[in-house]
Amino acid sequence: LLQGYTRPHVRLFTGSVETGCGHATTAVGPFYCPVDQTAYFDTDFFKELVDRFGSSGGPFAQEYVVAHEYGHHVQNLQGLLGRSQQGAQGAGGNGVRTELQADCYAGIWAHYASTVKQESTGVPYLEPLSDKDISDALSAAASVGDDRIQKESTGRVNPESWTHGSSEQRQKWFTIGYQTGDPKKCDTFSAPELG
């Protein structure tokens, strides 16, 4: 995917945090800051994923969230992350395309994490994934879809204000990455249809 890949920094926080991108609070949820190349995770979010958003939970649901933020790091290294601020916004806009590509990259990580061996140990990052693991990841993806969040919070769905894509789209792009393991299949910016 990338020559000379460097891992992002990771920072756990509770409540609020100062970042290279400014001040952030729990309300933001997990995020990636390209300025300091750090993925930030509020430790309470994973409980909220189940309690507030209705995810089935499970360790792989959490790993999906982490892999999604790492996907933004890959986009940053590729020079793609800035595209999220360009062009139209909403359901077909570049912001949604950026988020769906990060979901696809999370799927690619899942595709290889149980087979690629760590250089330091010679052991794969994960045990082979079960159907339940994939189901948990898909549940997490669906639980943070814009349509689902809007429906639960306002009773209406407004695609013009979407920032991350629908539940169905998020599941679709994770699945594409997981099934193919091919970064070229994650080109959401060229896809005529996102979901």
Short mmCIF file of N, CA and C in Angstrom, two decimals:
data_model
loop_
_atom_site.label_atom_id
_atom_site.label_comp_id
_atom_site.label_asym_id
_atom_site.label_seq_id
_atom_site.Cartn_x
_atom_site.Cartn_y
_atom_site.Cartn_z
N LEU A 1 0.83 -1.20 0.00
CA LEU A 1 0.00 0.00 0.00
C LEU A 1 0.87 1.25 0.00
N LEU A 2 1.89 1.28 0.86
CA LEU A 2 2.76 2.45 0.94
C LEU A 2 4.20 2.02 1.13
N GLN A 3 5.09 2.63 0.38
CA GLN A 3 6.52 2.45 0.64
C GLN A 3 6.88 3.35 1.81
N GLY A 4 7.70 2.86 2.72
CA GLY A 4 8.14 3.68 3.84
C GLY A 4 7.04 4.01 4.83
N TYR A 5 6.09 3.10 5.01
CA TYR A 5 5.00 3.34 5.96
C TYR A 5 5.55 3.56 7.35
N THR A 6 5.03 4.56 8.02
CA THR A 6 5.33 4.79 9.43
C THR A 6 4.03 4.70 10.21
N ARG A 7 4.09 4.11 11.36
CA ARG A 7 2.88 3.97 12.18
C ARG A 7 2.47 5.31 12.77
N PRO A 8 1.17 5.50 12.95
CA PRO A 8 0.74 6.72 13.64
C PRO A 8 1.03 6.59 15.13
N HIS A 9 1.08 7.70 15.80
CA HIS A 9 1.12 7.70 17.25
C HIS A 9 -0.31 7.41 17.72
N VAL A 10 -0.45 6.92 18.93
CA VAL A 10 -1.76 6.65 19.50
C VAL A 10 -1.82 7.32 20.87
N ARG A 11 -2.94 7.97 21.13
CA ARG A 11 -3.12 8.60 22.44
C ARG A 11 -4.51 8.30 22.95
N LEU A 12 -4.57 7.76 24.15
CA LEU A 12 -5.83 7.53 24.84
C LEU A 12 -6.12 8.72 25.74
N PHE A 13 -7.39 9.09 25.83
CA PHE A 13 -7.76 10.20 26.70
C PHE A 13 -9.15 9.98 27.26
N THR A 14 -9.49 10.76 28.26
CA THR A 14 -10.83 10.77 28.83
C THR A 14 -11.25 12.22 28.99
N GLY A 15 -12.42 12.55 28.47
CA GLY A 15 -12.97 13.89 28.64
C GLY A 15 -12.54 14.86 27.56
N SER A 16 -11.27 15.28 27.59
CA SER A 16 -10.78 16.22 26.58
C SER A 16 -9.28 16.03 26.41
N VAL A 17 -8.78 16.59 25.30
CA VAL A 17 -7.36 16.43 24.99
C VAL A 17 -6.91 17.58 24.09
N GLU A 18 -5.66 17.98 24.26
CA GLU A 18 -5.03 18.96 23.36
C GLU A 18 -4.27 18.17 22.30
N THR A 19 -4.46 18.56 21.04
CA THR A 19 -3.83 17.85 19.93
C THR A 19 -3.15 18.87 19.01
N GLY A 20 -2.40 18.37 18.05
CA GLY A 20 -1.82 19.23 17.03
C GLY A 20 -2.89 19.91 16.20
N CYS A 21 -4.10 19.39 16.23
CA CYS A 21 -5.24 19.95 15.48
C CYS A 21 -6.13 20.82 16.36
N GLY A 22 -5.75 21.01 17.62
CA GLY A 22 -6.54 21.82 18.53
C GLY A 22 -7.15 21.00 19.66
N HIS A 23 -8.04 21.63 20.41
CA HIS A 23 -8.70 21.01 21.55
C HIS A 23 -9.84 20.11 21.07
N ALA A 24 -9.98 18.94 21.67
CA ALA A 24 -11.08 18.03 21.34
C ALA A 24 -11.66 17.47 22.62
N THR A 25 -12.94 17.12 22.55
CA THR A 25 -13.63 16.54 23.70
C THR A 25 -14.20 15.18 23.33
N THR A 26 -14.75 14.53 24.33
CA THR A 26 -15.39 13.23 24.15
C THR A 26 -16.42 13.26 23.03
N ALA A 27 -17.10 14.38 22.85
CA ALA A 27 -18.17 14.49 21.85
C ALA A 27 -17.67 14.22 20.43
N VAL A 28 -16.39 14.42 20.19
CA VAL A 28 -15.83 14.21 18.85
C VAL A 28 -15.76 12.72 18.51
N GLY A 29 -15.58 11.87 19.51
CA GLY A 29 -15.37 10.45 19.25
C GLY A 29 -13.93 10.22 18.83
N PRO A 30 -13.58 9.01 18.44
CA PRO A 30 -12.22 8.74 17.98
C PRO A 30 -11.90 9.58 16.75
N PHE A 31 -10.65 10.02 16.63
CA PHE A 31 -10.28 10.82 15.46
C PHE A 31 -8.79 10.73 15.20
N TYR A 32 -8.41 11.13 14.01
CA TYR A 32 -7.01 11.18 13.60
C TYR A 32 -6.64 12.62 13.32
N CYS A 33 -5.50 13.06 13.84
CA CYS A 33 -5.00 14.41 13.59
C CYS A 33 -3.78 14.31 12.68
N PRO A 34 -3.88 14.82 11.44
CA PRO A 34 -2.75 14.73 10.52
C PRO A 34 -1.56 15.60 10.93
N VAL A 35 -1.80 16.66 11.69
CA VAL A 35 -0.70 17.55 12.07
C VAL A 35 0.32 16.82 12.93
N ASP A 36 -0.14 16.06 13.92
CA ASP A 36 0.79 15.32 14.78
C ASP A 36 0.79 13.82 14.48
N GLN A 37 0.11 13.43 13.40
CA GLN A 37 0.03 12.03 12.96
C GLN A 37 -0.31 11.10 14.12
N THR A 38 -1.39 11.46 14.82
CA THR A 38 -1.80 10.71 16.00
C THR A 38 -3.28 10.34 15.91
N ALA A 39 -3.57 9.10 16.26
CA ALA A 39 -4.96 8.63 16.39
C ALA A 39 -5.33 8.77 17.86
N TYR A 40 -6.45 9.45 18.12
CA TYR A 40 -6.91 9.73 19.47
C TYR A 40 -8.16 8.90 19.77
N PHE A 41 -8.17 8.29 20.94
CA PHE A 41 -9.30 7.45 21.34
C PHE A 41 -9.70 7.79 22.77
N ASP A 42 -10.93 8.28 22.93
CA ASP A 42 -11.49 8.46 24.26
C ASP A 42 -11.84 7.07 24.77
N THR A 43 -11.31 6.71 25.91
CA THR A 43 -11.49 5.35 26.41
C THR A 43 -12.95 5.01 26.70
N ASP A 44 -13.79 6.02 26.90
CA ASP A 44 -15.21 5.76 27.14
C ASP A 44 -15.98 5.45 25.86
N PHE A 45 -15.39 5.74 24.69
CA PHE A 45 -16.12 5.57 23.44
C PHE A 45 -16.53 4.12 23.20
N PHE A 46 -15.68 3.18 23.55
CA PHE A 46 -15.98 1.79 23.24
C PHE A 46 -17.18 1.28 24.02
N LYS A 47 -17.38 1.79 25.22
CA LYS A 47 -18.59 1.48 25.98
C LYS A 47 -19.79 2.17 25.32
N GLU A 48 -19.59 3.41 24.89
CA GLU A 48 -20.64 4.17 24.23
C GLU A 48 -21.05 3.52 22.90
N LEU A 49 -20.11 2.89 22.24
CA LEU A 49 -20.40 2.20 20.98
C LEU A 49 -21.51 1.18 21.18
N VAL A 50 -21.51 0.50 22.30
CA VAL A 50 -22.54 -0.48 22.63
C VAL A 50 -23.76 0.19 23.25
N ASP A 51 -23.54 0.98 24.30
CA ASP A 51 -24.65 1.55 25.06
C ASP A 51 -25.45 2.59 24.29
N ARG A 52 -24.79 3.49 23.60
CA ARG A 52 -25.50 4.57 22.90
C ARG A 52 -25.80 4.23 21.46
N PHE A 53 -24.82 3.63 20.77
CA PHE A 53 -24.98 3.40 19.33
C PHE A 53 -25.51 2.01 18.98
N GLY A 54 -25.57 1.11 19.96
CA GLY A 54 -26.19 -0.19 19.74
C GLY A 54 -25.34 -1.21 19.02
N SER A 55 -24.03 -1.04 19.01
CA SER A 55 -23.16 -2.04 18.41
C SER A 55 -23.22 -3.32 19.25
N SER A 56 -22.94 -4.44 18.61
CA SER A 56 -22.94 -5.71 19.33
C SER A 56 -21.74 -5.81 20.27
N GLY A 57 -20.77 -4.94 20.10
CA GLY A 57 -19.59 -4.97 20.95
C GLY A 57 -18.63 -6.04 20.50
N GLY A 58 -17.82 -6.52 21.41
CA GLY A 58 -16.82 -7.52 21.07
C GLY A 58 -15.50 -6.86 20.72
N PRO A 59 -14.41 -7.56 20.98
CA PRO A 59 -13.09 -6.98 20.73
C PRO A 59 -12.88 -6.53 19.28
N PHE A 60 -13.44 -7.27 18.33
CA PHE A 60 -13.18 -6.89 16.95
C PHE A 60 -13.96 -5.65 16.54
N ALA A 61 -15.05 -5.35 17.20
CA ALA A 61 -15.74 -4.08 16.96
C ALA A 61 -14.82 -2.92 17.34
N GLN A 62 -14.12 -3.07 18.45
CA GLN A 62 -13.17 -2.04 18.87
C GLN A 62 -11.99 -1.96 17.91
N GLU A 63 -11.51 -3.11 17.47
CA GLU A 63 -10.38 -3.13 16.54
C GLU A 63 -10.75 -2.48 15.21
N TYR A 64 -12.01 -2.65 14.77
CA TYR A 64 -12.47 -1.96 13.56
C TYR A 64 -12.33 -0.45 13.72
N VAL A 65 -12.74 0.09 14.87
CA VAL A 65 -12.67 1.53 15.11
C VAL A 65 -11.22 2.00 15.04
N VAL A 66 -10.32 1.26 15.67
CA VAL A 66 -8.90 1.60 15.64
C VAL A 66 -8.37 1.53 14.20
N ALA A 67 -8.72 0.46 13.49
CA ALA A 67 -8.25 0.30 12.11
C ALA A 67 -8.78 1.41 11.21
N HIS A 68 -10.01 1.88 11.45
CA HIS A 68 -10.57 2.99 10.68
C HIS A 68 -9.71 4.24 10.86
N GLU A 69 -9.33 4.55 12.09
CA GLU A 69 -8.50 5.73 12.34
C GLU A 69 -7.11 5.56 11.73
N TYR A 70 -6.56 4.35 11.78
CA TYR A 70 -5.29 4.08 11.10
C TYR A 70 -5.46 4.27 9.59
N GLY A 71 -6.66 3.96 9.08
CA GLY A 71 -6.94 4.20 7.67
C GLY A 71 -6.78 5.67 7.31
N HIS A 72 -7.18 6.55 8.21
CA HIS A 72 -6.98 7.99 7.97
C HIS A 72 -5.49 8.33 7.94
N HIS A 73 -4.71 7.64 8.74
CA HIS A 73 -3.26 7.87 8.72
C HIS A 73 -2.69 7.47 7.35
N VAL A 74 -3.14 6.34 6.84
CA VAL A 74 -2.70 5.91 5.50
C VAL A 74 -3.09 6.96 4.47
N GLN A 75 -4.32 7.45 4.55
CA GLN A 75 -4.76 8.50 3.63
C GLN A 75 -3.86 9.74 3.74
N ASN A 76 -3.49 10.09 4.95
CA ASN A 76 -2.61 11.24 5.15
C ASN A 76 -1.26 11.01 4.48
N LEU A 77 -0.69 9.82 4.66
CA LEU A 77 0.59 9.51 4.04
C LEU A 77 0.49 9.48 2.51
N GLN A 78 -0.68 9.13 1.99
CA GLN A 78 -0.90 9.11 0.55
C GLN A 78 -1.21 10.49 -0.02
N GLY A 79 -1.44 11.46 0.85
CA GLY A 79 -1.82 12.79 0.40
C GLY A 79 -3.28 12.92 0.04
N LEU A 80 -4.11 11.98 0.50
CA LEU A 80 -5.54 11.97 0.17
C LEU A 80 -6.43 12.60 1.23
N LEU A 81 -5.95 12.71 2.45
CA LEU A 81 -6.81 13.13 3.55
C LEU A 81 -7.38 14.53 3.33
N GLY A 82 -6.61 15.41 2.72
CA GLY A 82 -7.07 16.77 2.47
C GLY A 82 -8.25 16.86 1.52
N ARG A 83 -8.47 15.81 0.72
CA ARG A 83 -9.60 15.82 -0.21
C ARG A 83 -10.94 15.89 0.50
N SER A 84 -10.96 15.50 1.76
CA SER A 84 -12.23 15.50 2.49
C SER A 84 -12.81 16.91 2.61
N GLN A 85 -11.95 17.92 2.54
CA GLN A 85 -12.40 19.31 2.68
C GLN A 85 -12.71 19.96 1.34
N GLN A 86 -12.49 19.24 0.24
CA GLN A 86 -12.68 19.81 -1.10
C GLN A 86 -14.00 19.36 -1.70
N GLY A 87 -14.57 20.19 -2.53
CA GLY A 87 -15.76 19.80 -3.28
C GLY A 87 -17.02 19.75 -2.44
N ALA A 88 -18.00 19.07 -2.99
CA ALA A 88 -19.32 18.97 -2.37
C ALA A 88 -19.25 18.22 -1.05
N GLN A 89 -20.18 18.55 -0.19
CA GLN A 89 -20.33 17.84 1.08
C GLN A 89 -21.60 16.99 0.99
N GLY A 90 -21.90 16.25 2.04
CA GLY A 90 -23.10 15.44 2.05
C GLY A 90 -22.85 14.03 1.56
N ALA A 91 -23.93 13.33 1.24
CA ALA A 91 -23.90 11.89 0.97
C ALA A 91 -22.90 11.48 -0.11
N GLY A 92 -22.74 12.25 -1.16
CA GLY A 92 -21.80 11.89 -2.22
C GLY A 92 -20.53 12.70 -2.20
N GLY A 93 -20.34 13.52 -1.17
CA GLY A 93 -19.21 14.43 -1.11
C GLY A 93 -17.91 13.76 -0.71
N ASN A 94 -16.85 14.54 -0.82
CA ASN A 94 -15.52 14.01 -0.53
C ASN A 94 -15.31 13.66 0.93
N GLY A 95 -16.01 14.33 1.84
CA GLY A 95 -15.90 13.96 3.25
C GLY A 95 -16.38 12.54 3.49
N VAL A 96 -17.53 12.21 2.93
CA VAL A 96 -18.07 10.85 3.05
C VAL A 96 -17.16 9.87 2.33
N ARG A 97 -16.68 10.22 1.15
CA ARG A 97 -15.78 9.34 0.39
C ARG A 97 -14.50 9.04 1.18
N THR A 98 -14.00 10.06 1.88
CA THR A 98 -12.81 9.87 2.71
C THR A 98 -13.09 8.88 3.84
N GLU A 99 -14.22 9.03 4.49
CA GLU A 99 -14.57 8.14 5.60
C GLU A 99 -14.80 6.71 5.11
N LEU A 100 -15.46 6.55 3.98
CA LEU A 100 -15.71 5.20 3.45
C LEU A 100 -14.42 4.54 3.01
N GLN A 101 -13.49 5.33 2.49
CA GLN A 101 -12.19 4.76 2.13
C GLN A 101 -11.46 4.27 3.38
N ALA A 102 -11.56 5.02 4.48
CA ALA A 102 -10.95 4.57 5.74
C ALA A 102 -11.61 3.28 6.22
N ASP A 103 -12.92 3.13 6.02
CA ASP A 103 -13.59 1.87 6.34
C ASP A 103 -13.04 0.73 5.48
N CYS A 104 -12.83 1.00 4.21
CA CYS A 104 -12.28 -0.01 3.30
C CYS A 104 -10.87 -0.40 3.73
N TYR A 105 -10.06 0.59 4.10
CA TYR A 105 -8.71 0.29 4.59
C TYR A 105 -8.76 -0.53 5.88
N ALA A 106 -9.75 -0.27 6.73
CA ALA A 106 -9.92 -1.09 7.93
C ALA A 106 -10.21 -2.53 7.54
N GLY A 107 -11.01 -2.71 6.49
CA GLY A 107 -11.28 -4.05 5.99
C GLY A 107 -10.03 -4.73 5.46
N ILE A 108 -9.18 -3.99 4.78
CA ILE A 108 -7.91 -4.56 4.29
C ILE A 108 -7.06 -5.02 5.46
N TRP A 109 -6.99 -4.20 6.50
CA TRP A 109 -6.25 -4.60 7.69
C TRP A 109 -6.80 -5.92 8.23
N ALA A 110 -8.12 -6.02 8.32
CA ALA A 110 -8.74 -7.25 8.83
C ALA A 110 -8.40 -8.44 7.93
N HIS A 111 -8.33 -8.19 6.63
CA HIS A 111 -8.01 -9.25 5.66
C HIS A 111 -6.64 -9.87 5.96
N TYR A 112 -5.68 -9.03 6.29
CA TYR A 112 -4.30 -9.50 6.45
C TYR A 112 -3.86 -9.72 7.90
N ALA A 113 -4.56 -9.18 8.87
CA ALA A 113 -4.07 -9.18 10.25
C ALA A 113 -3.90 -10.57 10.85
N SER A 114 -4.61 -11.55 10.34
CA SER A 114 -4.48 -12.90 10.90
C SER A 114 -3.52 -13.77 10.09
N THR A 115 -2.93 -13.21 9.04
CA THR A 115 -2.01 -14.00 8.22
C THR A 115 -0.61 -13.39 8.12
N VAL A 116 -0.51 -12.08 8.12
CA VAL A 116 0.80 -11.42 8.02
C VAL A 116 1.48 -11.49 9.38
N LYS A 117 2.73 -11.94 9.37
CA LYS A 117 3.45 -12.11 10.63
C LYS A 117 4.17 -10.83 11.02
N GLN A 118 4.15 -10.55 12.31
CA GLN A 118 4.89 -9.41 12.85
C GLN A 118 6.38 -9.67 12.72
N GLU A 119 7.13 -8.67 12.31
CA GLU A 119 8.57 -8.84 12.16
C GLU A 119 9.24 -9.19 13.48
N SER A 120 8.78 -8.60 14.56
CA SER A 120 9.45 -8.79 15.85
C SER A 120 9.20 -10.16 16.46
N THR A 121 8.04 -10.76 16.18
CA THR A 121 7.70 -12.03 16.85
C THR A 121 7.50 -13.20 15.90
N GLY A 122 7.25 -12.91 14.63
CA GLY A 122 6.95 -13.98 13.68
C GLY A 122 5.55 -14.54 13.83
N VAL A 123 4.73 -13.89 14.65
CA VAL A 123 3.36 -14.33 14.92
C VAL A 123 2.40 -13.33 14.27
N PRO A 124 1.31 -13.81 13.67
CA PRO A 124 0.33 -12.87 13.11
C PRO A 124 -0.23 -11.94 14.19
N TYR A 125 -0.72 -10.79 13.75
CA TYR A 125 -1.29 -9.81 14.68
C TYR A 125 -2.52 -10.34 15.39
N LEU A 126 -3.33 -11.14 14.69
CA LEU A 126 -4.57 -11.66 15.25
C LEU A 126 -4.68 -13.15 15.01
N GLU A 127 -5.48 -13.79 15.85
CA GLU A 127 -5.91 -15.16 15.58
C GLU A 127 -6.80 -15.11 14.34
N PRO A 128 -6.99 -16.23 13.63
CA PRO A 128 -7.91 -16.20 12.48
C PRO A 128 -9.27 -15.65 12.91
N LEU A 129 -9.82 -14.79 12.05
CA LEU A 129 -11.09 -14.14 12.37
C LEU A 129 -12.26 -15.10 12.21
N SER A 130 -13.19 -15.01 13.13
CA SER A 130 -14.40 -15.83 13.08
C SER A 130 -15.51 -15.03 12.40
N ASP A 131 -16.59 -15.71 12.07
CA ASP A 131 -17.77 -15.01 11.53
C ASP A 131 -18.29 -13.99 12.54
N LYS A 132 -18.19 -14.32 13.84
CA LYS A 132 -18.64 -13.38 14.88
C LYS A 132 -17.77 -12.13 14.88
N ASP A 133 -16.46 -12.28 14.69
CA ASP A 133 -15.58 -11.11 14.63
C ASP A 133 -16.02 -10.17 13.52
N ILE A 134 -16.24 -10.71 12.34
CA ILE A 134 -16.65 -9.89 11.20
C ILE A 134 -18.03 -9.29 11.46
N SER A 135 -18.92 -10.06 12.04
CA SER A 135 -20.25 -9.56 12.39
C SER A 135 -20.14 -8.39 13.37
N ASP A 136 -19.23 -8.49 14.35
CA ASP A 136 -19.03 -7.40 15.31
C ASP A 136 -18.51 -6.14 14.62
N ALA A 137 -17.58 -6.31 13.68
CA ALA A 137 -17.06 -5.15 12.94
C ALA A 137 -18.16 -4.51 12.11
N LEU A 138 -18.96 -5.32 11.44
CA LEU A 138 -20.05 -4.79 10.63
C LEU A 138 -21.10 -4.11 11.50
N SER A 139 -21.34 -4.65 12.69
CA SER A 139 -22.27 -4.02 13.62
C SER A 139 -21.76 -2.66 14.07
N ALA A 140 -20.45 -2.58 14.35
CA ALA A 140 -19.87 -1.30 14.74
C ALA A 140 -19.97 -0.29 13.60
N ALA A 141 -19.67 -0.74 12.37
CA ALA A 141 -19.75 0.15 11.21
C ALA A 141 -21.18 0.67 11.04
N ALA A 142 -22.15 -0.21 11.16
CA ALA A 142 -23.55 0.19 11.01
C ALA A 142 -23.98 1.13 12.12
N SER A 143 -23.50 0.88 13.32
CA SER A 143 -23.96 1.68 14.47
C SER A 143 -23.52 3.13 14.38
N VAL A 144 -22.47 3.42 13.63
CA VAL A 144 -22.00 4.80 13.50
C VAL A 144 -22.27 5.37 12.11
N GLY A 145 -23.21 4.77 11.39
CA GLY A 145 -23.65 5.34 10.12
C GLY A 145 -24.44 6.61 10.36
N ASP A 146 -24.26 7.59 9.47
CA ASP A 146 -24.95 8.87 9.64
C ASP A 146 -26.47 8.70 9.69
N ASP A 147 -27.01 7.83 8.84
CA ASP A 147 -28.47 7.66 8.81
C ASP A 147 -28.99 7.15 10.15
N ARG A 148 -28.30 6.20 10.72
CA ARG A 148 -28.73 5.63 12.00
C ARG A 148 -28.63 6.65 13.13
N ILE A 149 -27.52 7.37 13.17
CA ILE A 149 -27.33 8.37 14.23
C ILE A 149 -28.37 9.47 14.10
N GLN A 150 -28.61 9.94 12.87
CA GLN A 150 -29.61 11.01 12.67
C GLN A 150 -31.00 10.53 13.04
N LYS A 151 -31.36 9.33 12.63
CA LYS A 151 -32.70 8.80 12.91
C LYS A 151 -32.94 8.71 14.41
N GLU A 152 -31.91 8.25 15.14
CA GLU A 152 -32.06 8.10 16.59
C GLU A 152 -32.05 9.44 17.31
N SER A 153 -31.30 10.41 16.80
CA SER A 153 -31.19 11.68 17.53
C SER A 153 -32.26 12.70 17.14
N THR A 154 -32.70 12.70 15.87
CA THR A 154 -33.67 13.71 15.43
C THR A 154 -34.96 13.11 14.88
N GLY A 155 -34.95 11.80 14.62
CA GLY A 155 -36.12 11.16 14.04
C GLY A 155 -36.18 11.28 12.53
N ARG A 156 -35.22 11.98 11.94
CA ARG A 156 -35.19 12.17 10.49
C ARG A 156 -33.79 11.87 9.96
N VAL A 157 -33.72 11.60 8.65
CA VAL A 157 -32.44 11.36 7.99
C VAL A 157 -32.25 12.44 6.94
N ASN A 158 -31.12 13.13 7.01
CA ASN A 158 -30.80 14.21 6.08
C ASN A 158 -29.45 13.94 5.41
N PRO A 159 -29.45 13.26 4.25
CA PRO A 159 -28.19 12.91 3.58
C PRO A 159 -27.31 14.11 3.24
N GLU A 160 -27.90 15.30 3.06
CA GLU A 160 -27.10 16.48 2.73
C GLU A 160 -26.13 16.86 3.85
N SER A 161 -26.40 16.40 5.06
CA SER A 161 -25.52 16.74 6.18
C SER A 161 -24.62 15.58 6.60
N TRP A 162 -24.61 14.51 5.83
CA TRP A 162 -23.77 13.36 6.19
C TRP A 162 -22.29 13.71 6.14
N THR A 163 -21.56 13.11 7.05
CA THR A 163 -20.10 13.28 7.10
C THR A 163 -19.36 11.96 6.98
N HIS A 164 -20.02 10.84 7.28
CA HIS A 164 -19.35 9.54 7.30
C HIS A 164 -19.99 8.48 6.42
N GLY A 165 -21.19 8.71 5.93
CA GLY A 165 -21.87 7.71 5.11
C GLY A 165 -22.92 6.95 5.90
N SER A 166 -23.78 6.26 5.16
CA SER A 166 -24.85 5.49 5.80
C SER A 166 -24.31 4.21 6.41
N SER A 167 -25.12 3.59 7.23
CA SER A 167 -24.75 2.30 7.83
C SER A 167 -24.44 1.29 6.74
N GLU A 168 -25.30 1.23 5.73
CA GLU A 168 -25.10 0.28 4.63
C GLU A 168 -23.80 0.56 3.88
N GLN A 169 -23.52 1.83 3.61
CA GLN A 169 -22.29 2.18 2.90
C GLN A 169 -21.06 1.81 3.72
N ARG A 170 -21.09 2.07 5.00
CA ARG A 170 -19.93 1.78 5.85
C ARG A 170 -19.67 0.28 5.90
N GLN A 171 -20.73 -0.50 5.98
CA GLN A 171 -20.57 -1.96 5.96
C GLN A 171 -20.05 -2.42 4.60
N LYS A 172 -20.59 -1.85 3.53
CA LYS A 172 -20.19 -2.24 2.18
C LYS A 172 -18.69 -2.03 1.97
N TRP A 173 -18.19 -0.85 2.32
CA TRP A 173 -16.79 -0.54 2.04
C TRP A 173 -15.84 -1.31 2.95
N PHE A 174 -16.24 -1.56 4.20
CA PHE A 174 -15.42 -2.44 5.04
C PHE A 174 -15.34 -3.82 4.40
N THR A 175 -16.47 -4.32 3.94
CA THR A 175 -16.53 -5.65 3.33
C THR A 175 -15.68 -5.73 2.07
N ILE A 176 -15.71 -4.71 1.23
CA ILE A 176 -14.87 -4.70 0.02
C ILE A 176 -13.40 -4.85 0.41
N GLY A 177 -12.96 -4.08 1.38
CA GLY A 177 -11.57 -4.19 1.82
C GLY A 177 -11.26 -5.55 2.40
N TYR A 178 -12.17 -6.06 3.23
CA TYR A 178 -11.95 -7.35 3.87
C TYR A 178 -11.92 -8.49 2.86
N GLN A 179 -12.84 -8.49 1.93
CA GLN A 179 -12.92 -9.61 0.98
C GLN A 179 -11.81 -9.58 -0.06
N THR A 180 -11.39 -8.39 -0.49
CA THR A 180 -10.40 -8.31 -1.56
C THR A 180 -8.97 -8.14 -1.07
N GLY A 181 -8.78 -7.43 0.03
CA GLY A 181 -7.43 -7.12 0.48
C GLY A 181 -6.68 -6.22 -0.48
N ASP A 182 -7.39 -5.58 -1.40
CA ASP A 182 -6.78 -4.81 -2.49
C ASP A 182 -7.04 -3.31 -2.32
N PRO A 183 -5.99 -2.53 -2.04
CA PRO A 183 -6.18 -1.08 -1.86
C PRO A 183 -6.79 -0.39 -3.08
N LYS A 184 -6.55 -0.92 -4.26
CA LYS A 184 -7.12 -0.29 -5.46
C LYS A 184 -8.64 -0.36 -5.46
N LYS A 185 -9.20 -1.33 -4.79
CA LYS A 185 -10.66 -1.46 -4.70
C LYS A 185 -11.27 -0.45 -3.73
N CYS A 186 -10.41 0.26 -3.00
CA CYS A 186 -10.87 1.24 -2.00
C CYS A 186 -10.93 2.65 -2.56
N ASP A 187 -10.86 2.81 -3.87
CA ASP A 187 -10.87 4.15 -4.47
C ASP A 187 -12.29 4.71 -4.49
N THR A 188 -12.73 5.17 -3.36
CA THR A 188 -14.07 5.73 -3.24
C THR A 188 -14.21 7.03 -4.03
N PHE A 189 -13.10 7.71 -4.29
CA PHE A 189 -13.16 8.98 -5.01
C PHE A 189 -13.52 8.80 -6.47
N SER A 190 -13.25 7.61 -7.03
CA SER A 190 -13.60 7.33 -8.43
C SER A 190 -14.89 6.54 -8.55
N ALA A 191 -15.40 6.05 -7.44
CA ALA A 191 -16.61 5.21 -7.48
C ALA A 191 -17.82 6.06 -7.85
N PRO A 192 -18.56 5.67 -8.91
CA PRO A 192 -19.75 6.44 -9.27
C PRO A 192 -20.86 6.29 -8.23
N GLU A 193 -20.94 5.12 -7.62
CA GLU A 193 -21.95 4.83 -6.59
C GLU A 193 -21.24 4.41 -5.31
N LEU A 194 -21.63 4.97 -4.20
CA LEU A 194 -20.99 4.63 -2.93
C LEU A 194 -21.71 3.53 -2.16
N GLY A 195 -22.96 3.31 -2.49
CA GLY A 195 -23.64 2.32 -1.69
C GLY A 195 -24.82 1.76 -2.34
#
